[in-house]
Amino acid sequence: MTTHRGDLFDPRCPTRQILDRLGTKWTSMIITVLAAAEPGEVRFAELRRRMPGVSAKMLSTTLKELVADGLVGRAVLDTVPPQVSYRLTPLGRSLVGPLAVLRDWAEAHAAEIDDHRARGGDAAARARLDHRSGSSST
């Protein structure tokens, strides 16, 4: 099978669609929590406790997408109520390193980005762009 690089500017691009799913904070947190539990599994309620701010619906939706993508495995115990647990698949484990690199970059540059935002971004660059395009900033 030949792999072709996609056109990230095309919404139909498979690579773009995957990056859209992988680029969410909830996906990153789920992968991180499951990686920390390796080789064990984590139940839904525990995932939710370890991810402050995530709603049950968002967690459920994100987990379904990760299971469909083959990144997360789901196991259901036949109990009342059913006990559902999650674990990383080998494909999901292959994502741990790249997400760690991105997280490290974010942590290394968080203060710089926060300072930039606090100053209103690069006002001079915006003014130059506005001047070139003939528009004024609002």
C-alpha atoms as a printed R data frame, in Angstrom:
    type eleno elety resid chain resno       x      y      z
1   ATOM     1    CA   MET     A     1   0.000  0.000  0.000
2   ATOM     2    CA   THR     A     2   1.416  3.374 -1.018
3   ATOM     3    CA   THR     A     3   1.018  6.266  1.384
4   ATOM     4    CA   HIS     A     4   0.529  9.725 -0.084
5   ATOM     5    CA   ARG     A     5   0.827 12.973  1.804
6   ATOM     6    CA   GLY     A     6  -2.472 14.761  1.960
7   ATOM     7    CA   ASP     A     7  -3.433 18.361  1.399
8   ATOM     8    CA   LEU     A     8  -3.954 19.702  4.919
9   ATOM     9    CA   PHE     A     9  -5.854 22.662  3.489
10  ATOM    10    CA   ASP     A    10  -8.543 20.357  2.074
11  ATOM    11    CA   PRO     A    11 -11.173 19.516  4.728
12  ATOM    12    CA   ARG     A    12 -11.575 16.085  3.070
13  ATOM    13    CA   CYS     A    13  -7.891 15.249  3.575
14  ATOM    14    CA   PRO     A    14  -7.613 12.087  5.717
15  ATOM    15    CA   THR     A    15  -4.484 13.397  7.447
16  ATOM    16    CA   ARG     A    16  -6.274 16.634  8.341
17  ATOM    17    CA   GLN     A    17  -9.238 14.695  9.695
18  ATOM    18    CA   ILE     A    18  -6.961 12.584 11.900
19  ATOM    19    CA   LEU     A    19  -5.078 15.652 13.138
20  ATOM    20    CA   ASP     A    20  -8.406 17.334 13.914
21  ATOM    21    CA   ARG     A    21  -9.316 14.407 16.174
22  ATOM    22    CA   LEU     A    22  -5.883 14.021 17.741
23  ATOM    23    CA   GLY     A    23  -5.423 17.734 18.345
24  ATOM    24    CA   THR     A    24  -8.041 18.098 21.051
25  ATOM    25    CA   LYS     A    25  -7.131 18.572 24.693
26  ATOM    26    CA   TRP     A    26  -9.411 15.696 25.679
27  ATOM    27    CA   THR     A    27  -7.684 13.245 23.328
28  ATOM    28    CA   SER     A    28  -4.297 14.249 24.703
29  ATOM    29    CA   MET     A    29  -5.507 13.844 28.287
30  ATOM    30    CA   ILE     A    30  -7.111 10.447 27.643
31  ATOM    31    CA   ILE     A    31  -3.948  9.128 25.966
32  ATOM    32    CA   THR     A    32  -1.834 10.478 28.855
33  ATOM    33    CA   VAL     A    33  -4.051  8.954 31.571
34  ATOM    34    CA   LEU     A    34  -4.194  5.575 29.821
35  ATOM    35    CA   ALA     A    35  -0.435  5.598 29.214
36  ATOM    36    CA   ALA     A    36   0.184  6.218 32.922
37  ATOM    37    CA   ALA     A    37  -2.007  3.208 33.759
38  ATOM    38    CA   GLU     A    38  -0.115  0.815 31.456
39  ATOM    39    CA   PRO     A    39  -0.321 -2.117 31.332
40  ATOM    40    CA   GLY     A    40  -3.591 -1.802 33.219
41  ATOM    41    CA   GLU     A    41  -6.965 -0.465 32.219
42  ATOM    42    CA   VAL     A    42  -8.914  2.556 33.455
43  ATOM    43    CA   ARG     A    43 -12.639  2.654 34.036
44  ATOM    44    CA   PHE     A    44 -14.795  5.474 32.683
45  ATOM    45    CA   ALA     A    45 -15.468  7.036 36.094
46  ATOM    46    CA   GLU     A    46 -11.746  7.064 36.928
47  ATOM    47    CA   LEU     A    47 -10.909  8.689 33.586
48  ATOM    48    CA   ARG     A    48 -13.480 11.367 34.313
49  ATOM    49    CA   ARG     A    49 -12.080 11.979 37.818
50  ATOM    50    CA   ARG     A    50  -8.575 12.339 36.415
51  ATOM    51    CA   MET     A    51  -9.679 14.826 33.726
52  ATOM    52    CA   PRO     A    52 -11.117 17.884 35.510
53  ATOM    53    CA   GLY     A    53 -13.587 19.816 33.402
54  ATOM    54    CA   VAL     A    54 -14.568 17.050 30.990
55  ATOM    55    CA   SER     A    55 -18.270 16.268 30.800
56  ATOM    56    CA   ALA     A    56 -19.487 12.687 30.686
57  ATOM    57    CA   LYS     A    57 -20.827 13.294 27.174
58  ATOM    58    CA   MET     A    58 -17.530 14.746 25.875
59  ATOM    59    CA   LEU     A    59 -15.530 11.932 27.454
60  ATOM    60    CA   SER     A    60 -17.866  9.319 26.007
61  ATOM    61    CA   THR     A    61 -17.784 10.893 22.539
62  ATOM    62    CA   THR     A    62 -13.987 11.219 22.545
63  ATOM    63    CA   LEU     A    63 -13.518  7.638 23.761
64  ATOM    64    CA   LYS     A    64 -15.840  6.334 21.019
65  ATOM    65    CA   GLU     A    65 -13.762  8.175 18.401
66  ATOM    66    CA   LEU     A    66 -10.494  6.829 19.823
67  ATOM    67    CA   VAL     A    67 -11.888  3.292 19.893
68  ATOM    68    CA   ALA     A    68 -13.125  3.676 16.291
69  ATOM    69    CA   ASP     A    69  -9.658  4.923 15.270
70  ATOM    70    CA   GLY     A    70  -8.019  1.895 16.912
71  ATOM    71    CA   LEU     A    71  -6.082  3.975 19.445
72  ATOM    72    CA   VAL     A    72  -7.988  2.797 22.508
73  ATOM    73    CA   GLY     A    73  -9.365 -0.616 23.397
74  ATOM    74    CA   ARG     A    74 -12.650 -1.005 25.263
75  ATOM    75    CA   ALA     A    75 -13.571 -3.926 27.506
76  ATOM    76    CA   VAL     A    76 -17.019 -4.531 28.982
77  ATOM    77    CA   LEU     A    77 -17.533 -6.844 31.945
78  ATOM    78    CA   ASP     A    78 -20.910 -8.572 32.050
79  ATOM    79    CA   THR     A    79 -22.017 -7.158 35.400
80  ATOM    80    CA   VAL     A    80 -24.971 -5.075 36.540
81  ATOM    81    CA   PRO     A    81 -24.324 -2.311 35.773
82  ATOM    82    CA   PRO     A    82 -21.761 -3.205 33.105
83  ATOM    83    CA   GLN     A    83 -18.191 -2.252 33.975
84  ATOM    84    CA   VAL     A    84 -16.411 -0.591 31.062
85  ATOM    85    CA   SER     A    85 -12.662 -0.062 31.029
86  ATOM    86    CA   TYR     A    86 -10.228  1.358 28.512
87  ATOM    87    CA   ARG     A    87  -6.594  0.769 27.590
88  ATOM    88    CA   LEU     A    88  -4.200  1.913 24.906
89  ATOM    89    CA   THR     A    89  -3.756 -0.292 21.874
90  ATOM    90    CA   PRO     A    90  -0.307 -0.639 20.271
91  ATOM    91    CA   LEU     A    91  -1.349  2.117 17.836
92  ATOM    92    CA   GLY     A    92  -2.381  4.330 20.752
93  ATOM    93    CA   ARG     A    93   0.937  3.675 22.507
94  ATOM    94    CA   SER     A    94   2.711  4.901 19.370
95  ATOM    95    CA   LEU     A    95   1.043  8.288 19.947
96  ATOM    96    CA   VAL     A    96   2.374  8.740 23.494
97  ATOM    97    CA   GLY     A    97   5.813  9.995 22.389
98  ATOM    98    CA   PRO     A    98   4.603 12.572 19.855
99  ATOM    99    CA   LEU     A    99   2.038 13.939 22.331
100 ATOM   100    CA   ALA     A   100   4.734 14.178 25.016
101 ATOM   101    CA   VAL     A   101   6.923 16.213 22.641
102 ATOM   102    CA   LEU     A   102   4.035 18.582 21.918
103 ATOM   103    CA   ARG     A   103   3.211 18.874 25.641
104 ATOM   104    CA   ASP     A   104   6.891 19.577 26.442
105 ATOM   105    CA   TRP     A   105   6.948 22.306 23.784
106 ATOM   106    CA   ALA     A   106   3.751 23.858 25.201
107 ATOM   107    CA   GLU     A   107   5.155 23.824 28.728
108 ATOM   108    CA   ALA     A   108   8.483 25.302 27.603
109 ATOM   109    CA   HIS     A   109   6.762 28.166 25.762
110 ATOM   110    CA   ALA     A   110   3.633 28.758 27.867
111 ATOM   111    CA   ALA     A   111   4.999 31.814 29.678
112 ATOM   112    CA   GLU     A   112   6.247 33.376 26.450
113 ATOM   113    CA   ILE     A   113   2.875 32.848 24.752
114 ATOM   114    CA   ASP     A   114   0.988 34.153 27.792
115 ATOM   115    CA   ASP     A   115   3.200 37.272 27.848
116 ATOM   116    CA   HIS     A   116   2.602 37.826 24.138
117 ATOM   117    CA   ARG     A   117  -1.158 37.527 24.573
118 ATOM   118    CA   ALA     A   118  -1.101 39.843 27.592
119 ATOM   119    CA   ARG     A   119   0.604 42.492 25.457
120 ATOM   120    CA   GLY     A   120  -2.118 42.115 22.807
121 ATOM   121    CA   GLY     A   121  -0.010 40.112 20.384
122 ATOM   122    CA   ASP     A   122   2.252 41.870 17.968
123 ATOM   123    CA   ALA     A   123   0.463 45.186 17.459
124 ATOM   124    CA   ALA     A   124   3.135 46.445 15.060
125 ATOM   125    CA   ALA     A   125   2.778 43.389 12.815
126 ATOM   126    CA   ARG     A   126  -1.018 43.776 12.801
127 ATOM   127    CA   ALA     A   127  -0.654 47.459 11.897
128 ATOM   128    CA   ARG     A   128   1.666 46.573  8.979
129 ATOM   129    CA   LEU     A   129  -0.778 43.977  7.691
130 ATOM   130    CA   ASP     A   130  -3.690 46.401  8.035
131 ATOM   131    CA   HIS     A   131  -1.715 49.089  6.165
132 ATOM   132    CA   ARG     A   132  -0.837 46.704  3.290
133 ATOM   133    CA   SER     A   133  -4.394 45.508  2.915
134 ATOM   134    CA   GLY     A   134  -5.826 49.009  3.195
135 ATOM   135    CA   SER     A   135  -7.988 48.087  6.162
136 ATOM   136    CA   SER     A   136  -7.928 49.351  9.682
137 ATOM   137    CA   SER     A   137  -8.031 47.194 12.764
138 ATOM   138    CA   THR     A   138 -11.126 47.312 14.906
